[in-house]
Amino acid sequence: MKQIIINSDDFGRHKLINLAVEKAFRNGCLRSATVMVGSRYFEHALEIVKRNPDLGVGIHFTLANGFPVLPPEEIPSLVTPEGFFHLNYVEFLKLYVKGKINRAEIQAELAAQLEKAQRAGLKLTHFDSHQHLHHFPGIIGITLKLAKAANIPAMRVADTKIFDGSIDNVGQLIGRLGLGSLSKFAAYSAHRKNILTPDHFSGIVAGESVTERFLTKIIKNLDEGTTEVMLHPGTKNDVLQKFCQWDHDFEAELKAVTSNKILKLLQENDITAVNFSALSKG
């Protein structure tokens, strides 16, 4: 049996991302999304969930490149003087490895994010994290503890393949090697807590887009079991690239997951598009 989880990260970050998630769910093969509860368009994302109750929704735990749920004065090590999270995972990890990030503040902030999602009535199918920070030692334990207490049944493991996509510099190669190694420990830790993970992971973690061509390659070479494909669909690249400060082709990913060619290919290969709740039924 082959199943594919097409998951959109950053649900709630912008209306154009939210609407792309809805379009990809209704007209394509996307069946899952992870929501950033501290983002400006979280309430708009909730409206889309209400309209599309079969959309699987997880929580996208966020510790960098976003907005906290707690007041900044309660989590001073996690935020800049302006009250935002640090710019990206690189800036966060520089402070984290130097012992300048307070783990008690990490737990408090992530617990607040989870509580906000629960108050909103979301039945969470899984969790992952913005820029994959839940894979790191010290953070994985916190996220698993919170997930277990909240009965969240599953977790992403970004077991990235070294040669998925292009490698333009040594930094990308080291990043993929590092994340691949961390993912092994994260999966082991999750399974010890009886938290489920997909059998396989795909998607390009270094920022390139999952195009129709790349998704075709994934589908044609899909292994038995359940594979998660991570992506970030959206519309109006010019708006989203400026808003997210990220040179990403959001439109190409939306086109890929709504492509008739892709939908036909899934059917021809007897591959079912599912969300993370399918892991509990396997």
Coordinates of N, CA and C in Angstrom, one line a residue, residues 144-224:
L144 N 7.7 16.6 22.3 CA 7.1 15.3 22.5 C 6.3 15.2 23.8
K145 N 6.9 15.8 24.8 CA 6.1 15.9 26.1 C 4.8 16.6 26.0
L146 N 4.8 17.8 25.3 CA 3.6 18.5 25.1 C 2.6 17.7 24.2
A147 N 3.1 17.1 23.1 CA 2.3 16.4 22.2 C 1.6 15.2 22.9
K148 N 2.4 14.5 23.7 CA 1.9 13.3 24.4 C 0.7 13.8 25.4
A149 N 1.0 14.8 26.1 CA 0.0 15.3 27.1 C -1.3 15.8 26.3
A150 N -1.2 16.3 25.1 CA -2.3 16.7 24.3 C -2.9 15.7 23.4
N151 N -2.4 14.5 23.5 CA -2.9 13.4 22.7 C -2.7 13.6 21.2
I152 N -1.7 14.3 20.8 CA -1.3 14.5 19.4 C -0.6 13.2 18.9
P153 N -1.2 12.5 18.0 CA -0.7 11.1 17.7 C 0.5 11.0 16.8
A154 N 0.9 12.1 16.1 CA 2.0 11.9 15.1 C 2.8 13.1 15.0
M155 N 4.0 12.9 14.4 CA 5.0 13.9 14.2 C 5.7 13.8 12.9
R156 N 6.1 14.9 12.3 CA 7.0 14.9 11.1 C 8.4 14.5 11.5
V157 N 9.0 13.7 10.6 CA 10.4 13.5 10.7 C 11.0 13.9 9.4
A158 N 11.7 15.0 9.3 CA 12.3 15.5 8.1 C 13.6 14.8 7.7
D159 N 13.4 13.5 7.4 CA 14.6 12.7 7.0 C 14.9 13.0 5.6
T160 N 15.5 14.2 5.5 CA 15.8 14.7 4.1 C 16.8 13.9 3.4
K161 N 16.6 13.8 2.1 CA 17.6 13.1 1.2 C 18.6 14.1 0.7
I162 N 19.9 13.7 0.8 CA 21.0 14.7 0.5 C 20.8 15.3 -0.9
F163 N 20.4 14.4 -1.9 CA 20.4 14.9 -3.3 C 19.0 15.2 -3.8
D164 N 18.0 15.5 -2.9 CA 16.8 16.0 -3.3 C 17.0 17.5 -3.7
G165 N 16.7 17.8 -5.0 CA 17.0 19.2 -5.4 C 18.4 19.4 -5.7
S166 N 18.7 20.7 -6.0 CA 20.1 21.0 -6.3 C 20.9 21.3 -5.0
I167 N 22.2 21.2 -5.1 CA 23.1 21.6 -4.1 C 24.0 22.7 -4.6
D168 N 23.8 23.9 -4.2 CA 24.5 25.0 -4.8 C 25.7 25.4 -4.0
N169 N 25.8 25.0 -2.7 CA 27.0 25.3 -1.9 C 27.2 24.3 -0.8
V170 N 28.3 24.4 -0.1 CA 28.7 23.4 0.9 C 27.7 23.6 2.1
G171 N 27.2 24.8 2.3 CA 26.2 25.0 3.4 C 25.0 24.1 3.3
Q172 N 24.5 24.0 2.0 CA 23.3 23.2 1.8 C 23.6 21.8 2.1
L173 N 24.7 21.3 1.6 CA 25.1 19.9 1.8 C 25.2 19.6 3.3
I174 N 25.9 20.5 4.1 CA 26.0 20.2 5.5 C 24.7 20.3 6.2
G175 N 23.8 21.2 5.8 CA 22.5 21.4 6.4 C 21.7 20.1 6.2
R176 N 21.7 19.5 5.0 CA 20.9 18.3 4.7 C 21.5 17.1 5.5
L177 N 22.8 17.0 5.5 CA 23.4 16.0 6.3 C 23.1 16.1 7.8
G178 N 23.1 17.3 8.3 CA 22.8 17.5 9.7 C 21.4 17.2 10.1
L179 N 20.5 17.7 9.2 CA 19.1 17.5 9.5 C 18.7 16.0 9.4
G180 N 19.4 15.3 8.4 CA 19.1 13.9 8.2 C 19.6 13.1 9.5
S181 N 20.7 13.5 10.1 CA 21.2 12.9 11.3 C 20.3 13.1 12.5
L182 N 19.9 14.4 12.6 CA 19.0 14.7 13.7 C 17.6 14.1 13.6
S183 N 17.2 13.8 12.4 CA 15.9 13.2 12.2 C 15.9 11.8 12.7
K184 N 17.0 11.1 12.6 CA 17.1 9.7 13.1 C 16.8 9.7 14.6
F185 N 17.4 10.6 15.3 CA 17.2 10.7 16.8 C 15.8 11.1 17.1
A186 N 15.3 12.1 16.3 CA 13.9 12.5 16.6 C 12.9 11.4 16.4
A187 N 13.1 10.6 15.3 CA 12.2 9.5 15.1 C 12.3 8.5 16.2
Y188 N 13.5 8.2 16.7 CA 13.7 7.2 17.8 C 13.0 7.7 19.0
S189 N 13.1 9.0 19.3 CA 12.5 9.6 20.5 C 11.0 9.6 20.4
A190 N 10.5 9.9 19.2 CA 9.0 9.8 19.0 C 8.4 8.4 19.2
H191 N 9.1 7.4 18.7 CA 8.6 6.1 18.8 C 8.7 5.5 20.2
R192 N 9.6 6.0 21.0 CA 9.7 5.6 22.4 C 8.5 6.2 23.2
K193 N 7.9 7.3 22.7 CA 6.7 7.9 23.3 C 5.5 7.4 22.6
N194 N 5.6 6.4 21.7 CA 4.4 5.9 21.0 C 3.8 6.9 20.1
I195 N 4.5 7.9 19.6 CA 4.1 8.9 18.7 C 4.4 8.4 17.3
L196 N 3.5 8.4 16.4 CA 3.7 7.9 15.0 C 4.4 8.8 14.1
T197 N 5.1 8.3 13.1 CA 5.7 9.1 12.1 C 5.5 8.4 10.8
P198 N 5.5 9.2 9.7 CA 5.4 8.6 8.4 C 6.6 7.7 8.1
D199 N 6.5 6.8 7.2 CA 7.6 5.9 6.8 C 8.7 6.6 6.1
H200 N 8.3 7.7 5.3 CA 9.3 8.3 4.5 C 9.0 9.8 4.4
F201 N 10.0 10.6 4.0 CA 9.8 12.1 3.9 C 10.4 12.5 2.6
S202 N 9.7 13.5 2.0 CA 10.3 14.1 0.8 C 9.9 15.6 0.8
G203 N 10.4 16.3 -0.2 CA 10.2 17.8 -0.2 C 11.6 18.3 -0.1
I204 N 11.8 19.5 -0.6 CA 13.2 20.1 -0.6 C 13.3 21.1 0.5
V205 N 14.2 20.8 1.4 CA 14.3 21.5 2.7 C 15.1 22.8 2.6
A206 N 15.9 23.0 1.5 CA 16.7 24.1 1.4 C 16.1 25.3 0.7
G207 N 14.8 25.3 0.5 CA 14.1 26.4 0.0 C 13.6 26.3 -1.4
E208 N 14.2 25.4 -2.2 CA 13.7 25.2 -3.6 C 12.2 24.7 -3.6
S209 N 11.6 24.8 -4.7 CA 10.2 24.5 -4.7 C 9.9 23.1 -5.2
V210 N 8.8 22.5 -4.7 CA 8.4 21.2 -5.2 C 7.5 21.5 -6.4
T211 N 8.2 21.4 -7.5 CA 7.5 21.7 -8.8 C 6.7 20.5 -9.3
E212 N 5.9 20.7 -10.3 CA 5.2 19.5 -10.9 C 6.2 18.5 -11.4
R213 N 7.3 18.9 -11.9 CA 8.3 17.9 -12.4 C 8.9 17.1 -11.2
F214 N 9.2 17.8 -10.1 CA 9.8 17.2 -8.9 C 8.7 16.2 -8.3
L215 N 7.5 16.7 -8.2 CA 6.4 15.9 -7.6 C 6.2 14.6 -8.4
T216 N 6.3 14.8 -9.7 CA 6.1 13.6 -10.6 C 7.2 12.6 -10.3
K217 N 8.4 13.0 -10.1 CA 9.5 12.1 -9.8 C 9.3 11.4 -8.4
I218 N 8.8 12.2 -7.5 CA 8.5 11.6 -6.2 C 7.5 10.5 -6.3
I219 N 6.4 10.8 -7.0 CA 5.3 9.8 -7.2 C 5.7 8.6 -7.9
K220 N 6.5 8.7 -9.0 CA 7.0 7.6 -9.8 C 7.9 6.7 -9.0
N221 N 8.6 7.3 -8.0 CA 9.5 6.5 -7.2 C 9.1 6.3 -5.8
L222 N 7.8 6.4 -5.5 CA 7.3 6.3 -4.1 C 7.5 4.9 -3.6
D223 N 7.9 4.8 -2.4 CA 8.1 3.6 -1.7 C 6.8 3.1 -1.0
E224 N 6.8 1.8 -0.7 CA 5.6 1.3 0.1 C 5.5 2.0 1.4

